[in-house]
Tab-separated table of N, CA and C and ligand atoms in Angstrom:
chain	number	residue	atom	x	y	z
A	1	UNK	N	-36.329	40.340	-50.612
A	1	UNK	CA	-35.724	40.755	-49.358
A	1	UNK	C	-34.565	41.711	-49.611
A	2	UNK	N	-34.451	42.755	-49.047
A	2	UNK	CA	-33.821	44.000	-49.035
A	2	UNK	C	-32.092	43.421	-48.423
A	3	UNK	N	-30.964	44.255	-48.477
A	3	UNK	CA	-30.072	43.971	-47.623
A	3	UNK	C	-30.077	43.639	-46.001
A	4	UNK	N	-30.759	44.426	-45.429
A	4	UNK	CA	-30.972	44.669	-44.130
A	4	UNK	C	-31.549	43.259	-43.496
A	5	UNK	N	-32.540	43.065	-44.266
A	5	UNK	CA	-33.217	41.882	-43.877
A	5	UNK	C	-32.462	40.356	-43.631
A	6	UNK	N	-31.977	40.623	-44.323
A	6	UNK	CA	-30.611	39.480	-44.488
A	6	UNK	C	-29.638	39.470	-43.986
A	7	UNK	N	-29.037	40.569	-43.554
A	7	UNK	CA	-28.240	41.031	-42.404
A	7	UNK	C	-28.483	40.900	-41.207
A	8	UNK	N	-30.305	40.940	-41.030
A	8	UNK	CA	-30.584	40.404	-39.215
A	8	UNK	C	-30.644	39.154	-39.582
A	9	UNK	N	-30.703	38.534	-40.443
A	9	UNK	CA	-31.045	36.809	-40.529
A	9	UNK	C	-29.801	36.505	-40.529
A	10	UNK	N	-28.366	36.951	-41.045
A	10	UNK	CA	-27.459	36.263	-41.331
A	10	UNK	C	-26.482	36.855	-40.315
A	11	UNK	N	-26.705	37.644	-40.021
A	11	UNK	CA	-25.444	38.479	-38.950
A	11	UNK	C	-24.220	38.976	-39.921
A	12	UNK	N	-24.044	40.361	-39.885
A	12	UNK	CA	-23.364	41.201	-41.153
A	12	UNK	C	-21.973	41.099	-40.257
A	13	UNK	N	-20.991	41.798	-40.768
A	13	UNK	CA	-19.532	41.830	-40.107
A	13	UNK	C	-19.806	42.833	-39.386
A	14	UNK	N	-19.206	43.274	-38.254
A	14	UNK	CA	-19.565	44.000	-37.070
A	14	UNK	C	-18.758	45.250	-37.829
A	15	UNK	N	-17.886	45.184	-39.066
A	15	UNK	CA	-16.866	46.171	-39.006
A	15	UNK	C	-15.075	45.951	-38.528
A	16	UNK	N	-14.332	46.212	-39.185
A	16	UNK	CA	-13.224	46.239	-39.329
A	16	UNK	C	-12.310	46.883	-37.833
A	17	UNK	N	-12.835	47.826	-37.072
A	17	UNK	CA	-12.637	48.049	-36.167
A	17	UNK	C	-12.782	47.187	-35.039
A	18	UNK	N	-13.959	46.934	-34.789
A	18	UNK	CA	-14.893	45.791	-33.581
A	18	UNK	C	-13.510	44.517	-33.953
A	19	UNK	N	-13.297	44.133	-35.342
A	19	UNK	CA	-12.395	42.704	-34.784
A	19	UNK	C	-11.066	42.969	-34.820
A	20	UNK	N	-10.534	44.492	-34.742
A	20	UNK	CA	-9.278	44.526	-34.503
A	20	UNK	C	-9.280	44.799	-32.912
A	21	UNK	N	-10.146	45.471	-32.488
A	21	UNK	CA	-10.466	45.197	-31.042
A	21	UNK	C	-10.907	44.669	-30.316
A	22	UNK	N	-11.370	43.445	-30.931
A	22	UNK	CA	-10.927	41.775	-30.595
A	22	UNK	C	-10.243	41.308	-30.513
A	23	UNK	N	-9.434	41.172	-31.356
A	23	UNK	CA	-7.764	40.413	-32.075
A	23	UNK	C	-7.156	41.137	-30.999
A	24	UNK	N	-7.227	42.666	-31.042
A	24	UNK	CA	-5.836	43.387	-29.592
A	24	UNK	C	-6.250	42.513	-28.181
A	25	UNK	N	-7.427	42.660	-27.939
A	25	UNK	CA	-7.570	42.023	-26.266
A	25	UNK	C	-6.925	40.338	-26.467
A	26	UNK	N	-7.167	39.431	-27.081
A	26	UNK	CA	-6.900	38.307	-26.854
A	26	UNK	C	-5.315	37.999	-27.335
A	27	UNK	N	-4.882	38.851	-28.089
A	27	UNK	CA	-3.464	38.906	-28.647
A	27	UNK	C	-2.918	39.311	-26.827
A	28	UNK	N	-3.433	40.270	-26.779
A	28	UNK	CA	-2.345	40.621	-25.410
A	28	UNK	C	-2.790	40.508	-24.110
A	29	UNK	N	-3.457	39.009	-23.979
A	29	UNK	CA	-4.452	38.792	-22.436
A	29	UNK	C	-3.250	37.535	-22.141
A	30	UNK	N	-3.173	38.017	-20.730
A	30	UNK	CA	-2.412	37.552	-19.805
A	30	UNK	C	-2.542	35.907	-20.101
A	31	UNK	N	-1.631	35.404	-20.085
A	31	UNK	CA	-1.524	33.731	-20.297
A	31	UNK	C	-1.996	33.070	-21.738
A	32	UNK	N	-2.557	33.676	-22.663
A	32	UNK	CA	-2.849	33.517	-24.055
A	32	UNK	C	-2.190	33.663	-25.032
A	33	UNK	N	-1.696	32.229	-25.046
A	33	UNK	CA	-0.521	31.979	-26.484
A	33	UNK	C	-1.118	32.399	-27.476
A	34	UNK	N	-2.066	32.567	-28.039
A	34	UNK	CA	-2.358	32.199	-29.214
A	34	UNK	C	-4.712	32.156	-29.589
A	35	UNK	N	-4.790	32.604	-30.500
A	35	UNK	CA	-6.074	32.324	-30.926
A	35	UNK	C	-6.504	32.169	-32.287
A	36	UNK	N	-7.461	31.195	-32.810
A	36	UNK	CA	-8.180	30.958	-33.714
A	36	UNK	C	-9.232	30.760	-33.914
A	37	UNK	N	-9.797	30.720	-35.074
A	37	UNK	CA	-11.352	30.475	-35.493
A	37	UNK	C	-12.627	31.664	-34.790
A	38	UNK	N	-11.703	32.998	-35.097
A	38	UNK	CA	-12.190	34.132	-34.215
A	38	UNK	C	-13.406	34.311	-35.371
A	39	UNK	N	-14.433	34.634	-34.785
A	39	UNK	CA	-15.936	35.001	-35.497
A	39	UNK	C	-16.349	36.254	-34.849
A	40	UNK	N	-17.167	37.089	-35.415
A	40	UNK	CA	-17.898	38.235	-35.128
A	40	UNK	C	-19.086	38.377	-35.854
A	41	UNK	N	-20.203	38.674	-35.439
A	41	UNK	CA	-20.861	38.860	-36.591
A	41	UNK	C	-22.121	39.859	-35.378
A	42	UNK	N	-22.499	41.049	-36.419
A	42	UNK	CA	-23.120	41.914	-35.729
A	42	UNK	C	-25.237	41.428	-36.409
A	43	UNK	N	-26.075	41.429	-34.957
A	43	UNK	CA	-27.403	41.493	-35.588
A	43	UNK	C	-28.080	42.746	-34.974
A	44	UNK	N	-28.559	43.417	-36.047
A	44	UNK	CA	-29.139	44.691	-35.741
A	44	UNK	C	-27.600	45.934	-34.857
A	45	UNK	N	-27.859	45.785	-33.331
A	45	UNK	CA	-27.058	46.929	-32.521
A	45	UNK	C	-25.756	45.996	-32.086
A	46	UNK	N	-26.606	44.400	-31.918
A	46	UNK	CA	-26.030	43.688	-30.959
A	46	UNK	C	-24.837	43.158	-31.654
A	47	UNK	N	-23.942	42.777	-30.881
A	47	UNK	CA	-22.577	41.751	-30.980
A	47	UNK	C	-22.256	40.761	-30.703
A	48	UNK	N	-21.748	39.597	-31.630
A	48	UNK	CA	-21.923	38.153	-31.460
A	48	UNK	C	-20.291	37.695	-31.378
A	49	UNK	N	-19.670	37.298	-30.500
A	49	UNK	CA	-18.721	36.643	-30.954
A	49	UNK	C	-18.022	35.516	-30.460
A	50	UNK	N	-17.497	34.663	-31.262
A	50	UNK	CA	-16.650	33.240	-30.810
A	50	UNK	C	-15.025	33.305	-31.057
A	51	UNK	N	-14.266	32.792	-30.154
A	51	UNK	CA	-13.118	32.468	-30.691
A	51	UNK	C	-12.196	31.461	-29.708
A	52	UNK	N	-11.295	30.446	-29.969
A	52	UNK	CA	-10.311	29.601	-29.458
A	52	UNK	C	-8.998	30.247	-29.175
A	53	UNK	N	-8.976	29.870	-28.014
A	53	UNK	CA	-7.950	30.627	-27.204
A	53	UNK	C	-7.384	29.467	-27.098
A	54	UNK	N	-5.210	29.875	-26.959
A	54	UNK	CA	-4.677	28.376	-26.790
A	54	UNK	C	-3.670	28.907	-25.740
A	55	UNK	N	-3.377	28.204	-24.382
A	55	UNK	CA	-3.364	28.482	-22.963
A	55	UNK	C	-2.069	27.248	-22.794
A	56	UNK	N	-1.424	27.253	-21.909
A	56	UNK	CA	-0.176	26.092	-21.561
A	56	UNK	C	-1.046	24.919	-21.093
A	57	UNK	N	-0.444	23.899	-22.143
A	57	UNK	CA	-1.362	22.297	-21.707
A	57	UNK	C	-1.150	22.492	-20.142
A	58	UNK	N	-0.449	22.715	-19.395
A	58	UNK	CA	-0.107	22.609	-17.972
A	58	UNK	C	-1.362	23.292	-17.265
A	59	UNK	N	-1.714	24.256	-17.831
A	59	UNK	CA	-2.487	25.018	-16.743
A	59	UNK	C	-3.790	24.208	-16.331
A	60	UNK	N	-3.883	24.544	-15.032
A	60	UNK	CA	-5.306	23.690	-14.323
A	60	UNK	C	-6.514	24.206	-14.825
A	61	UNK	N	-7.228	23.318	-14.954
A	61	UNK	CA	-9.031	23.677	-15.173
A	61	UNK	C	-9.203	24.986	-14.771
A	62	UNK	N	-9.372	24.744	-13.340
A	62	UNK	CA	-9.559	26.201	-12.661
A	62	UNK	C	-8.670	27.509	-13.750
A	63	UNK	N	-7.452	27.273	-13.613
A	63	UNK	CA	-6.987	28.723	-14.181
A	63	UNK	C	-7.227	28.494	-15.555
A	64	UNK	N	-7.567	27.684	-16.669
A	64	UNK	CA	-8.007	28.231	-17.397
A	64	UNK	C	-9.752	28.304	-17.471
A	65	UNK	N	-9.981	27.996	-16.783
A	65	UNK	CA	-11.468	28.587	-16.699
A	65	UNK	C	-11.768	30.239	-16.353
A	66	UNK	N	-10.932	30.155	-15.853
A	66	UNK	CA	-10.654	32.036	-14.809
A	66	UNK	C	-9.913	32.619	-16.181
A	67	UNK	N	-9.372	32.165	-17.033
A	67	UNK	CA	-8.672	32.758	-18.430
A	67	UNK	C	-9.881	33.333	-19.007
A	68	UNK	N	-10.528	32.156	-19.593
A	68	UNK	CA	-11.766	32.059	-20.253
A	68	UNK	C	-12.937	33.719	-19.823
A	69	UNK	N	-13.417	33.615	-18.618
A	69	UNK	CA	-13.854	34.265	-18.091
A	69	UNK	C	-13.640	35.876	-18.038
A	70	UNK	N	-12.236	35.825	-17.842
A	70	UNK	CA	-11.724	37.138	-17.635
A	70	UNK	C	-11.565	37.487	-18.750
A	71	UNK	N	-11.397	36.885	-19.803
A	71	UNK	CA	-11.297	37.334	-21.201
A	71	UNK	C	-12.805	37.366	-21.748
A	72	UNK	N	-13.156	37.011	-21.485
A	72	UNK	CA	-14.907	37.478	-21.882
A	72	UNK	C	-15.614	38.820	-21.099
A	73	UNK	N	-14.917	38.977	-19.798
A	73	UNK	CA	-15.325	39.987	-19.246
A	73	UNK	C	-14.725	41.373	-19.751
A	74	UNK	N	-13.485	40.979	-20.238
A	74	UNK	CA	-12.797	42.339	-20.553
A	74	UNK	C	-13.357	42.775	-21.879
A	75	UNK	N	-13.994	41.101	-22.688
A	75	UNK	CA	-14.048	41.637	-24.134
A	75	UNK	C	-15.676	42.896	-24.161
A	76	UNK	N	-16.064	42.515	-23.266
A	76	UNK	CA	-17.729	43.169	-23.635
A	76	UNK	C	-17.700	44.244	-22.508
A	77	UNK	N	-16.220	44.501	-21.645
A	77	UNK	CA	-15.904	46.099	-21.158
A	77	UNK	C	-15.087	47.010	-22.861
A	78	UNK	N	-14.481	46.307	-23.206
A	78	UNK	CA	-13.821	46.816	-24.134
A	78	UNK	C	-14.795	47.259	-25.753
A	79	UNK	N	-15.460	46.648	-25.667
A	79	UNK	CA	-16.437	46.425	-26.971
A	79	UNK	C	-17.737	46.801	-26.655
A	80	UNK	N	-18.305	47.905	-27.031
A	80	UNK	CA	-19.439	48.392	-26.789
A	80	UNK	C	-20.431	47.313	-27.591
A	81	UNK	N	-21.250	47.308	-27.015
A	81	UNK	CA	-22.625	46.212	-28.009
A	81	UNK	C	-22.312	44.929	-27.945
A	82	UNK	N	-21.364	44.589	-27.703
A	82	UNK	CA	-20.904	43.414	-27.558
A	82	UNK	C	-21.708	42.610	-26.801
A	83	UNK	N	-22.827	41.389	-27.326
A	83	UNK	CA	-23.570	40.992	-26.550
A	83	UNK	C	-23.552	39.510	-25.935
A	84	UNK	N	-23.201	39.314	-26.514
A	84	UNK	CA	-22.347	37.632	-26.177
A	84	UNK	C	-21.098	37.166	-26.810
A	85	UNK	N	-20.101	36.794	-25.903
A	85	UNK	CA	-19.024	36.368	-26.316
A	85	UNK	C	-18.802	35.009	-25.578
A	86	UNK	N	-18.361	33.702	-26.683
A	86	UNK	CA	-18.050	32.640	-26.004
A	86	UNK	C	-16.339	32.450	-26.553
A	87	UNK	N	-15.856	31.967	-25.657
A	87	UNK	CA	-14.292	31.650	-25.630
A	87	UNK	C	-14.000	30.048	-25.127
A	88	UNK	N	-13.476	29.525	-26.167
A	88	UNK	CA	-13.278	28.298	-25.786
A	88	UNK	C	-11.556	28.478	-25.593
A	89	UNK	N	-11.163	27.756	-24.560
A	89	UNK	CA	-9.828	27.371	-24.154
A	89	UNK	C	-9.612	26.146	-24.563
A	90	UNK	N	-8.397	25.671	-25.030
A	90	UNK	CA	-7.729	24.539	-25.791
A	90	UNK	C	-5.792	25.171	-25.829
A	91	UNK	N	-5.726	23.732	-25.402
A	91	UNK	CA	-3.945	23.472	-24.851
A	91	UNK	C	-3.378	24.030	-26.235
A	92	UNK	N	-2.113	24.329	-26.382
A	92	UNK	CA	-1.348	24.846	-26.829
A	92	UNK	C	-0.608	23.551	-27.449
A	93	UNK	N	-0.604	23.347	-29.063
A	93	UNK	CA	0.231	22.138	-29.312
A	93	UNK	C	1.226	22.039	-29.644
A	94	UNK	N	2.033	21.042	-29.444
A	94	UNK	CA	3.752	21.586	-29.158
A	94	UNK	C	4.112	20.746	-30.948
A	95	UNK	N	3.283	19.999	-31.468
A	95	UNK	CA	3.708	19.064	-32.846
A	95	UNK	C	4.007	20.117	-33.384
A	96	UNK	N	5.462	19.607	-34.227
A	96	UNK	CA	5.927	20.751	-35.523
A	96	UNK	C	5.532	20.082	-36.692
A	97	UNK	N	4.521	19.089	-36.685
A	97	UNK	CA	4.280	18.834	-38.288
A	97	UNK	C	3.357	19.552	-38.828
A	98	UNK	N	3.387	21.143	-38.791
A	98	UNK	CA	2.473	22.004	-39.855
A	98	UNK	C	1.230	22.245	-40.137
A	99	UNK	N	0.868	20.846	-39.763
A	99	UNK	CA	-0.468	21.068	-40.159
A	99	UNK	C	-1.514	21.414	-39.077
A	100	UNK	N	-2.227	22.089	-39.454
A	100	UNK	CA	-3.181	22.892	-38.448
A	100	UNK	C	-4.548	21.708	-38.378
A	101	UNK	N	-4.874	21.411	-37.537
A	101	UNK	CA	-6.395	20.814	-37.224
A	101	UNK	C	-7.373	21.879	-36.410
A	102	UNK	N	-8.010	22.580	-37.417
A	102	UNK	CA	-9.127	23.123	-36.654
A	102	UNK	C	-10.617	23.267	-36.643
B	1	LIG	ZN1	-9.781	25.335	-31.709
């Protein structure tokens, strides 16, 4: 099996560009502290991507559902090929003991 082939089976990196223009929209989207466990991965033309968004424990279902949303809508105006994007929302944790659970 050639590179290519393995690249539609495995999903290649979309490119260095595509996830800095990821990282900019969710870095600077309205009500979004914070994100992790950002993924991209390009098959063939198309664009795949996941990432955790972290929002004020306070905010209601509703508005972060409308977070969620609007940040998926902007990501695949902003990102050509971009063919599915899922965004999970998760509270913002206030513990200072360091350690990250993700
Ligand atoms: Zn998470």
């Amino acid at each position: 099996m050639g590179h290519d082939a393995i690249n539609v089976l495995m999903g290649a990196s979309p490119g260095a560009d595509v996830m800095t223009k990821i990282k900019d929209v969710c870095e600077n989207f309205p009500r979004v502290k914070g994100f992790h466990k950002f993924r991209a991965r390009r098959v063939g033309s198309r664009i795949f991507a996941d990432v955790h968004v972290l929002v004020d424990p306070k905010l209601s279902v509703k508005d972060s559902h409308e977070v969620a949303t609007k940040l998926e809508r902007r990501l695949k105006t902003k990102v050509s090929n971009l063919t599915s994007v899922v965004v999970h929302v998760e509270p913002v944790r206030r513990c200072k003991s360091g350690k990250k659970r993700q």
